[in-house]
PDB file of C-alpha atoms in Angstrom:
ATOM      1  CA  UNK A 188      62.891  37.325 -29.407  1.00  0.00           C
ATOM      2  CA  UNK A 189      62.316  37.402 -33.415  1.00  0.00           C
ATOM      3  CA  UNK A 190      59.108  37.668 -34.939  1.00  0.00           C
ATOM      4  CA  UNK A 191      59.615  34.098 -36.464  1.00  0.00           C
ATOM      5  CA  UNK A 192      60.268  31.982 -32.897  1.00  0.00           C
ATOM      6  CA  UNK A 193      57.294  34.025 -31.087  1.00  0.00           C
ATOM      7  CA  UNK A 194      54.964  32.503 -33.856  1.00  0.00           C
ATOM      8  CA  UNK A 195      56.725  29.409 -33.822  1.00  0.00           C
ATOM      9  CA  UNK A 196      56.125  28.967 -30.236  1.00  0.00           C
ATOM     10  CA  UNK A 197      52.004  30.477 -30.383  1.00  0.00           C
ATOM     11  CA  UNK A 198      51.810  27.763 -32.896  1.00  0.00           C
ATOM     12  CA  UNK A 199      53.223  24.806 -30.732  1.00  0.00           C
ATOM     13  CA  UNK A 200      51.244  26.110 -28.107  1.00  0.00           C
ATOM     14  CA  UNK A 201      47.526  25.216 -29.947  1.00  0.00           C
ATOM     15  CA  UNK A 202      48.972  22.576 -31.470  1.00  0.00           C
ATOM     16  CA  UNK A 203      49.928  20.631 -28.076  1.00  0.00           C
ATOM     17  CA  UNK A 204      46.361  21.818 -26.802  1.00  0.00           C
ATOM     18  CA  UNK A 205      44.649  20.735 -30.363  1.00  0.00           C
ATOM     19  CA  UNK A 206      46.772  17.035 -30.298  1.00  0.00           C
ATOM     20  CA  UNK A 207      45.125  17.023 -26.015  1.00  0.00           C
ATOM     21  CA  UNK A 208      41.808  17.752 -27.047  1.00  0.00           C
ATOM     22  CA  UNK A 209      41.537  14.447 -29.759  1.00  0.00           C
ATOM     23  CA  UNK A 210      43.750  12.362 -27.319  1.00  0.00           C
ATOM     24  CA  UNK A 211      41.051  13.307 -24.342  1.00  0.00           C
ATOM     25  CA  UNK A 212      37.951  12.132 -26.857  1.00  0.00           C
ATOM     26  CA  UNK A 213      39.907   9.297 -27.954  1.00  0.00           C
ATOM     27  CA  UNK A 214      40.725   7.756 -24.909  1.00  0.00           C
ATOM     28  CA  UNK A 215      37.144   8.826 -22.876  1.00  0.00           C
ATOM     29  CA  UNK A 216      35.776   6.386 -25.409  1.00  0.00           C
ATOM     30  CA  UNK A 217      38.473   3.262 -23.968  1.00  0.00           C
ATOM     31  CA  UNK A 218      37.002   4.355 -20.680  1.00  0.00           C
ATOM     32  CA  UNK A 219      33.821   4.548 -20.301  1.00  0.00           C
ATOM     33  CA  UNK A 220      34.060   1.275 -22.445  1.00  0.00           C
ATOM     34  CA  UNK A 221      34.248  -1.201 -19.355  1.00  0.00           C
ATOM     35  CA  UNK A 222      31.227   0.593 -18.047  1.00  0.00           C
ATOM     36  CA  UNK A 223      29.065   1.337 -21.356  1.00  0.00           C
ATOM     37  CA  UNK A 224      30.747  -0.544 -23.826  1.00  0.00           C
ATOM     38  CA  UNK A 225      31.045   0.684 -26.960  1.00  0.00           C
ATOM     39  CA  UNK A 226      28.284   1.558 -28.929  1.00  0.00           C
ATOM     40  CA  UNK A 227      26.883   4.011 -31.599  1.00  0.00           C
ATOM     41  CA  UNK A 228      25.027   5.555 -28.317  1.00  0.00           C
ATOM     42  CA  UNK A 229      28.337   6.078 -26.716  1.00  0.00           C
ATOM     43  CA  UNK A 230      30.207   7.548 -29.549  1.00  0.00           C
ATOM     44  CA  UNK A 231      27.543   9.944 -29.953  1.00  0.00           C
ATOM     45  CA  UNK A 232      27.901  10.639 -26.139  1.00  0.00           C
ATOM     46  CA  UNK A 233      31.796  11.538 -26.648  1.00  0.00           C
ATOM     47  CA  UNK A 234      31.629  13.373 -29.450  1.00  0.00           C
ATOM     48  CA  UNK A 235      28.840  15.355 -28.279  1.00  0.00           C
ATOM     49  CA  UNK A 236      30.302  16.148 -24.666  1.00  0.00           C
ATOM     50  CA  UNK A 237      34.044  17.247 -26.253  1.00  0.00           C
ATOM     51  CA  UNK A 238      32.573  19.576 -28.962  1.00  0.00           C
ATOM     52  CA  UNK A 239      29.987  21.118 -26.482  1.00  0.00           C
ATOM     53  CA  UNK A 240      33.126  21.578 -24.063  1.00  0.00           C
ATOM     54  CA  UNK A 241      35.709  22.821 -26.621  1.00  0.00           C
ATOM     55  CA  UNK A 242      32.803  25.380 -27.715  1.00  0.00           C
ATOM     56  CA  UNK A 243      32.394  26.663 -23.949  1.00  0.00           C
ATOM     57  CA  UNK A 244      36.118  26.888 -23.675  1.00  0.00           C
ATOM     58  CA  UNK A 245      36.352  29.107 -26.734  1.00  0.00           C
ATOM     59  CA  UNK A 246      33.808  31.165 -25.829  1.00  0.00           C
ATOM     60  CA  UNK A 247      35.162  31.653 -22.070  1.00  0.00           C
ATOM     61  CA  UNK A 248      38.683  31.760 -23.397  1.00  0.00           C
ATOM     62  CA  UNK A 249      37.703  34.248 -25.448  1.00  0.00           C
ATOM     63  CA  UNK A 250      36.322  36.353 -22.353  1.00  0.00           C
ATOM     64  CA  UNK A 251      39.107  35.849 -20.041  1.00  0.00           C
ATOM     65  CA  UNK A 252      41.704  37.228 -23.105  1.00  0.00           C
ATOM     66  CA  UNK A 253      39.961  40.491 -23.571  1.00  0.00           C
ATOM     67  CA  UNK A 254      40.178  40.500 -19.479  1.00  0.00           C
ATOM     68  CA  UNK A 255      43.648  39.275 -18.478  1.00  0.00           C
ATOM     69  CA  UNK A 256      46.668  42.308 -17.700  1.00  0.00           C
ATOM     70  CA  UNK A 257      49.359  39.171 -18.243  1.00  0.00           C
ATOM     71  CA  UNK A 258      48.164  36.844 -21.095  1.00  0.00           C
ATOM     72  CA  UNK A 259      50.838  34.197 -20.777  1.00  0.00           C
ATOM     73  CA  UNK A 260      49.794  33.962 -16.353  1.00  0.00           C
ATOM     74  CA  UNK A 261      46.269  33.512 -17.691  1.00  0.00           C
ATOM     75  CA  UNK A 262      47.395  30.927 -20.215  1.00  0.00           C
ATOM     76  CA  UNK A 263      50.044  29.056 -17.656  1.00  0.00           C
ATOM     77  CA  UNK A 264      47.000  29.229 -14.852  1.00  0.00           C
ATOM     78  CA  UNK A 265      44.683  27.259 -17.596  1.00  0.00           C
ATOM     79  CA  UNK A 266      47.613  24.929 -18.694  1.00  0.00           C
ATOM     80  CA  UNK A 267      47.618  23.693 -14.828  1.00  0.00           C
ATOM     81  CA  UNK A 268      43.861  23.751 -14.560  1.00  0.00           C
ATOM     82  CA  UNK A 269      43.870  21.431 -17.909  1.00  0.00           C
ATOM     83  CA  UNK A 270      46.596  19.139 -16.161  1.00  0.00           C
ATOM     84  CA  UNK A 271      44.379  18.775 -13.249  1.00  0.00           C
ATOM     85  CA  UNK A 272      41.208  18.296 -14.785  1.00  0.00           C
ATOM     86  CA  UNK A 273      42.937  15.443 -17.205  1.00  0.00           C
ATOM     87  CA  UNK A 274      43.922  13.577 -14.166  1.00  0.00           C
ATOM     88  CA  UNK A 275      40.776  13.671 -12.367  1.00  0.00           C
ATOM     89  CA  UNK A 276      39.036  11.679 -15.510  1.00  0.00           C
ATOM     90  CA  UNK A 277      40.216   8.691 -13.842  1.00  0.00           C
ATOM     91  CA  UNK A 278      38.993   9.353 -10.868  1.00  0.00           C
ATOM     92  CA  UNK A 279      35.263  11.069 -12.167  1.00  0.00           C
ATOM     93  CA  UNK A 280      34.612   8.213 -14.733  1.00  0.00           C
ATOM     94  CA  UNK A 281      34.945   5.677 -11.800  1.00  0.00           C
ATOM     95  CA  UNK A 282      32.243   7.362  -9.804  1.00  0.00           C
ATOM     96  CA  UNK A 283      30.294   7.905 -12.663  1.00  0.00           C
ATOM     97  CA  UNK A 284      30.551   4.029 -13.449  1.00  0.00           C
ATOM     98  CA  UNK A 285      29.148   2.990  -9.957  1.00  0.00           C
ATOM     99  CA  UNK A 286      26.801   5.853  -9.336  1.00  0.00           C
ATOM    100  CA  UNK A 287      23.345   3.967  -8.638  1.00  0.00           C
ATOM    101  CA  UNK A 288      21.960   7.524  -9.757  1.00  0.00           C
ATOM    102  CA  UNK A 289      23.003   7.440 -13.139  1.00  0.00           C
ATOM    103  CA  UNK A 290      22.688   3.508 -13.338  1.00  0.00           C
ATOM    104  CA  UNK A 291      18.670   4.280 -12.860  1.00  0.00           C
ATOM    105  CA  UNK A 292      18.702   6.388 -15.760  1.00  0.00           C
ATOM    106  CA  UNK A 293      17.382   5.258 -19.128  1.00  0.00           C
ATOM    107  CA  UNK A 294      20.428   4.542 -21.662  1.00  0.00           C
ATOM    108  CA  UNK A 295      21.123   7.598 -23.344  1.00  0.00           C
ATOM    109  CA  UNK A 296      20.346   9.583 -20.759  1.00  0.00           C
ATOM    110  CA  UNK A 297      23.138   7.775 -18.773  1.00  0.00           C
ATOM    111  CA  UNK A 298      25.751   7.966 -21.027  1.00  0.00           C
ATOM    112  CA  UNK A 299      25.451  11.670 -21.641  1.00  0.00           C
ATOM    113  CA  UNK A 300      25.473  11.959 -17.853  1.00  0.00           C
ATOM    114  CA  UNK A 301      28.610   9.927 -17.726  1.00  0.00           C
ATOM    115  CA  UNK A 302      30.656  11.722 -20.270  1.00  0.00           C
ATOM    116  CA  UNK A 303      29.565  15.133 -18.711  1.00  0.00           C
ATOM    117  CA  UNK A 304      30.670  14.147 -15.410  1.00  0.00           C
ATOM    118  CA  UNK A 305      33.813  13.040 -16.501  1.00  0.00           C
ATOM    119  CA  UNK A 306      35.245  14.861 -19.653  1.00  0.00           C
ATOM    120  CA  UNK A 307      33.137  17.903 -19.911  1.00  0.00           C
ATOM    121  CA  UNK A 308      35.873  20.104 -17.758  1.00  0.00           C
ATOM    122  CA  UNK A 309      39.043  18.996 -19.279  1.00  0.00           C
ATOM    123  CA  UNK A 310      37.818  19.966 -23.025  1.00  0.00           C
ATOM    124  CA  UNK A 311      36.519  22.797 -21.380  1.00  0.00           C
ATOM    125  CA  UNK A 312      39.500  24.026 -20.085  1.00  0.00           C
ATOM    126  CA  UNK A 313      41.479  22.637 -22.956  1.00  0.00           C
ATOM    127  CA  UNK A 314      39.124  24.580 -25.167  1.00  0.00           C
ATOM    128  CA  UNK A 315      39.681  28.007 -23.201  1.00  0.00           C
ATOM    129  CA  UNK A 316      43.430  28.094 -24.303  1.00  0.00           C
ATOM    130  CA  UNK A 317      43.174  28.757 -28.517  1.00  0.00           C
ATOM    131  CA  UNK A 318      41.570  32.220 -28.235  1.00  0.00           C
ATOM    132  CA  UNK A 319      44.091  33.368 -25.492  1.00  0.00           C
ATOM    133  CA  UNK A 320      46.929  32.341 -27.949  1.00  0.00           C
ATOM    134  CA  UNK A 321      45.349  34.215 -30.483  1.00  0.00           C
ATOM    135  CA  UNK A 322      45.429  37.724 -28.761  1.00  0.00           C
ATOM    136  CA  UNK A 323      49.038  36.920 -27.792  1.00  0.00           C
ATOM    137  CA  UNK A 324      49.599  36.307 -32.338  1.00  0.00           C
ATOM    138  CA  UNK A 325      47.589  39.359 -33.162  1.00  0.00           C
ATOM    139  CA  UNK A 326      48.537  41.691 -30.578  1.00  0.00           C
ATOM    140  CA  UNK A 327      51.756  42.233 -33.048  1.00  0.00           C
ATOM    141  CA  UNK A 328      50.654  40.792 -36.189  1.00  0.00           C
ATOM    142  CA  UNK A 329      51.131  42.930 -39.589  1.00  0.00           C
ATOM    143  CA  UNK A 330      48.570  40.525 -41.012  1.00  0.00           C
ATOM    144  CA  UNK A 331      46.101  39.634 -38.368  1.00  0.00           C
ATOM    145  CA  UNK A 332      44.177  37.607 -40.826  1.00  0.00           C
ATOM    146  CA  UNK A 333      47.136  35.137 -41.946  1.00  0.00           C
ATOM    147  CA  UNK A 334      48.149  35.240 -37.913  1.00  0.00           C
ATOM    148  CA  UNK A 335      44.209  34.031 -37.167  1.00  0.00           C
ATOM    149  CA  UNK A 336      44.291  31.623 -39.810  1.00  0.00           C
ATOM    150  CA  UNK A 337      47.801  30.155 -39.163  1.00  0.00           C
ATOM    151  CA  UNK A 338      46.677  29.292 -35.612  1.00  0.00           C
ATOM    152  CA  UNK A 339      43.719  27.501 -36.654  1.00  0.00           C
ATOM    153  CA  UNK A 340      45.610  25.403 -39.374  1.00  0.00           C
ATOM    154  CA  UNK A 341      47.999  24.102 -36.635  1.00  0.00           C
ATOM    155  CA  UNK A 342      45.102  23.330 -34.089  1.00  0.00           C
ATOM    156  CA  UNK A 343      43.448  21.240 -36.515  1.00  0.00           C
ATOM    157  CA  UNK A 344      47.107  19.806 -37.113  1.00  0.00           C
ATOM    158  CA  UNK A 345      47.638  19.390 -33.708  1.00  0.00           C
ATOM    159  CA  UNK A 346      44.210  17.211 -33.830  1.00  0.00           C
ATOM    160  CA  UNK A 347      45.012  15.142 -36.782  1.00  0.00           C
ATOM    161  CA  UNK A 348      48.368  14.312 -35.163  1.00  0.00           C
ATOM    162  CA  UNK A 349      46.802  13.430 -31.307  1.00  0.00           C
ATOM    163  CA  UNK A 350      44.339  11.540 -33.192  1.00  0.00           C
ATOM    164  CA  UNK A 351      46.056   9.114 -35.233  1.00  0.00           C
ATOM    165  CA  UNK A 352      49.603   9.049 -32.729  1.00  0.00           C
ATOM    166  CA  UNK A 353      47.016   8.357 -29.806  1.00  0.00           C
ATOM    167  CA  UNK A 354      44.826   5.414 -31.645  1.00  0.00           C
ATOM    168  CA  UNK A 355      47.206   3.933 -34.115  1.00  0.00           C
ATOM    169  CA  UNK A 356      50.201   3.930 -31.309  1.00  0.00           C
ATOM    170  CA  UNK A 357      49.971   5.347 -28.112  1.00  0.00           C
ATOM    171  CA  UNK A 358      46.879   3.285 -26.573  1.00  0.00           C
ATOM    172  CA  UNK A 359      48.862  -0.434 -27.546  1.00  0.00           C
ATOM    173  CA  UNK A 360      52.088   0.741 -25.996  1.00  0.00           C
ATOM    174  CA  UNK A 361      51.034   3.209 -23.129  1.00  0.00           C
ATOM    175  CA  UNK A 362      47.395   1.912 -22.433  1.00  0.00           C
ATOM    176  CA  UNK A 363      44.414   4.673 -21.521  1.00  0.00           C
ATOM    177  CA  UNK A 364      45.606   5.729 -17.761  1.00  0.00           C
ATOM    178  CA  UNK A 365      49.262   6.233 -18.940  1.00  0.00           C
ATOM    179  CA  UNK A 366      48.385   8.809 -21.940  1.00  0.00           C
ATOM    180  CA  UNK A 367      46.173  10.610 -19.107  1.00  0.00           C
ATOM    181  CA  UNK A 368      48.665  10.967 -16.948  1.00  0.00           C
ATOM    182  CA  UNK A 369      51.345  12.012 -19.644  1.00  0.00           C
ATOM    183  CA  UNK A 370      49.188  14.455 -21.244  1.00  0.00           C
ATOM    184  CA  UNK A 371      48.650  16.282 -17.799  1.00  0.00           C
ATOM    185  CA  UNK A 372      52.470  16.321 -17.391  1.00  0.00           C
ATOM    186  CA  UNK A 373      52.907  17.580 -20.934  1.00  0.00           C
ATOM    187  CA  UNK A 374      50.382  20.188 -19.975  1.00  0.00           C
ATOM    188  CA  UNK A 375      51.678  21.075 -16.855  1.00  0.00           C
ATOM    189  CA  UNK A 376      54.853  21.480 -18.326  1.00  0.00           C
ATOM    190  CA  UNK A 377      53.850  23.711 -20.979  1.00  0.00           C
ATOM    191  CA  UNK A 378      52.120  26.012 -18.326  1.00  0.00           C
ATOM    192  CA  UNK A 379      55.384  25.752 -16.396  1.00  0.00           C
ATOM    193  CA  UNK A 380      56.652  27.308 -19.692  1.00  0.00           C
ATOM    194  CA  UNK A 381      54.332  29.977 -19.795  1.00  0.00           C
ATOM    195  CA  UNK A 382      54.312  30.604 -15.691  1.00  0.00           C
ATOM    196  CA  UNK A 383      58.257  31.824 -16.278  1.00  0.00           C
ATOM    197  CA  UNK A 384      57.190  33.905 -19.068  1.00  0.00           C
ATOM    198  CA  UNK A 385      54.571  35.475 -16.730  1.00  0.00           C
ATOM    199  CA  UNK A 386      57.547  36.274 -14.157  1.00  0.00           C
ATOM    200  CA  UNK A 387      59.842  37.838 -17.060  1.00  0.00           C
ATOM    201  CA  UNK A 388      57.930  39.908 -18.876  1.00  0.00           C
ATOM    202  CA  UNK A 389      54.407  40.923 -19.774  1.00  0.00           C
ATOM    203  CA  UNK A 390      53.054  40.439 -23.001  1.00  0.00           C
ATOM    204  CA  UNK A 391      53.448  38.188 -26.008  1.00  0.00           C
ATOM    205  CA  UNK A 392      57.240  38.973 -25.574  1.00  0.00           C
ATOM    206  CA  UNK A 393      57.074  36.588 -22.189  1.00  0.00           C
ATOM    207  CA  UNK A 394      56.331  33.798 -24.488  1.00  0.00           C
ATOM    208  CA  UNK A 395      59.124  33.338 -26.235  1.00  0.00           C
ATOM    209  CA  UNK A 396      61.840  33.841 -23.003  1.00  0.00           C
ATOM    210  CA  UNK A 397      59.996  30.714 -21.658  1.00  0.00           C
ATOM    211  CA  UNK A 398      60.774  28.895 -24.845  1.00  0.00           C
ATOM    212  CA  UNK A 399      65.049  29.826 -25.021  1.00  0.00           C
ATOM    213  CA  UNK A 400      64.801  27.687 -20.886  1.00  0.00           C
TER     214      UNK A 400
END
């Protein structure tokens, strides 16, 4: 594998997980709508719960890098975790809908509880995959500082592009439960990717057999 498809591939990794991440707030906010509505209160609530579970993820992802012996098993294990948590939005904003518990709980407090219950996890786990990926670019990187920064820059690509694919198209022609379920398979898929890397070889190396399948 050449230098040049190994970072090509690191960098369609966070990108997919960045382009999740904005699809996951975007559609939590369709959601909860037919329970909440939509609201400056509820905004707050989604924007609040994704950034407070994309920070948790880094900072676990960033723990479970420095401890993994096969970065790309770590990183499939997460991508399956983040397919199953994505799917079980639909089921955990439901509950959290009809929970008399949370209904008896003054406004904000209710939507915070709401959001927690239900999209906390995925961004989460979502969030835990970006600093795994980034021990797999520097662990051979001449330049670790252009590696670093070139894996941010296509994240926050990754975000502008699930943002404005997911609200300007995807939600008229898929509808909210549809781009759930396809984002888990597109995750699930991508961990399938890095699950046969795993298997072949250790190392950033394993990364880019999984891409020539």
């Amino acid at each position: 594998m050449s230098k040049t498809q190994r970072t090509l591939w690191l960098n369609a990794t966070v990108f997919l997980t960045g382009a999740g991440i904005m699809t996951v707030e975007l559609v939590a906010s369709r959601l909860i709508a037919r329970f909440l509505g939509s609201s400056l209160y509820t905004w707050t609530g989604v924007l609040g719960v994704i950034l407070a579970g994309m920070s948790l993820g880094n900072y676990l992802g960033g723990r479970m890098a420095d401890s993994a012996k096969n970065l790309p098993g770590r990183i499939a294990a997460m991508l399956f975790a983040g397919a199953a948590a994505c799917l079980a939005i639909l089921w955990l904003n439901a509950w959290a809908g009809a929970s008399p518990l949370l209904m008896a709980q003054s406004w904000p407090v209710r939507i915070l509880l709401h959001m927690a219950w239900a999209f906390l996890l995925p961004a989460t786990v979502l969030g835990t995959i970006s600093p795994m990926v980034a021990k797999l670019a520097i662990e051979r990187a001449a330049h670790v500082g252009r590696a670093i920064g070139t894996l941010y820059a296509w994240n926050a690509v990754g975000s502008i592009a699930g943002t404005f694919l997911t609200g300007f198209y995807l939600t008229a022609w898929l509808g909210s439960v549809r781009i759930v379920v396809s984002m888990a398979l597109l995750l699930a898929v991508l961990g399938l990717l890095y699950a046969l890397a795993a298997r072949r070889g250790r190392g950033a190396a394993g990364a880019g057999t999984a891409l020539a399948l």
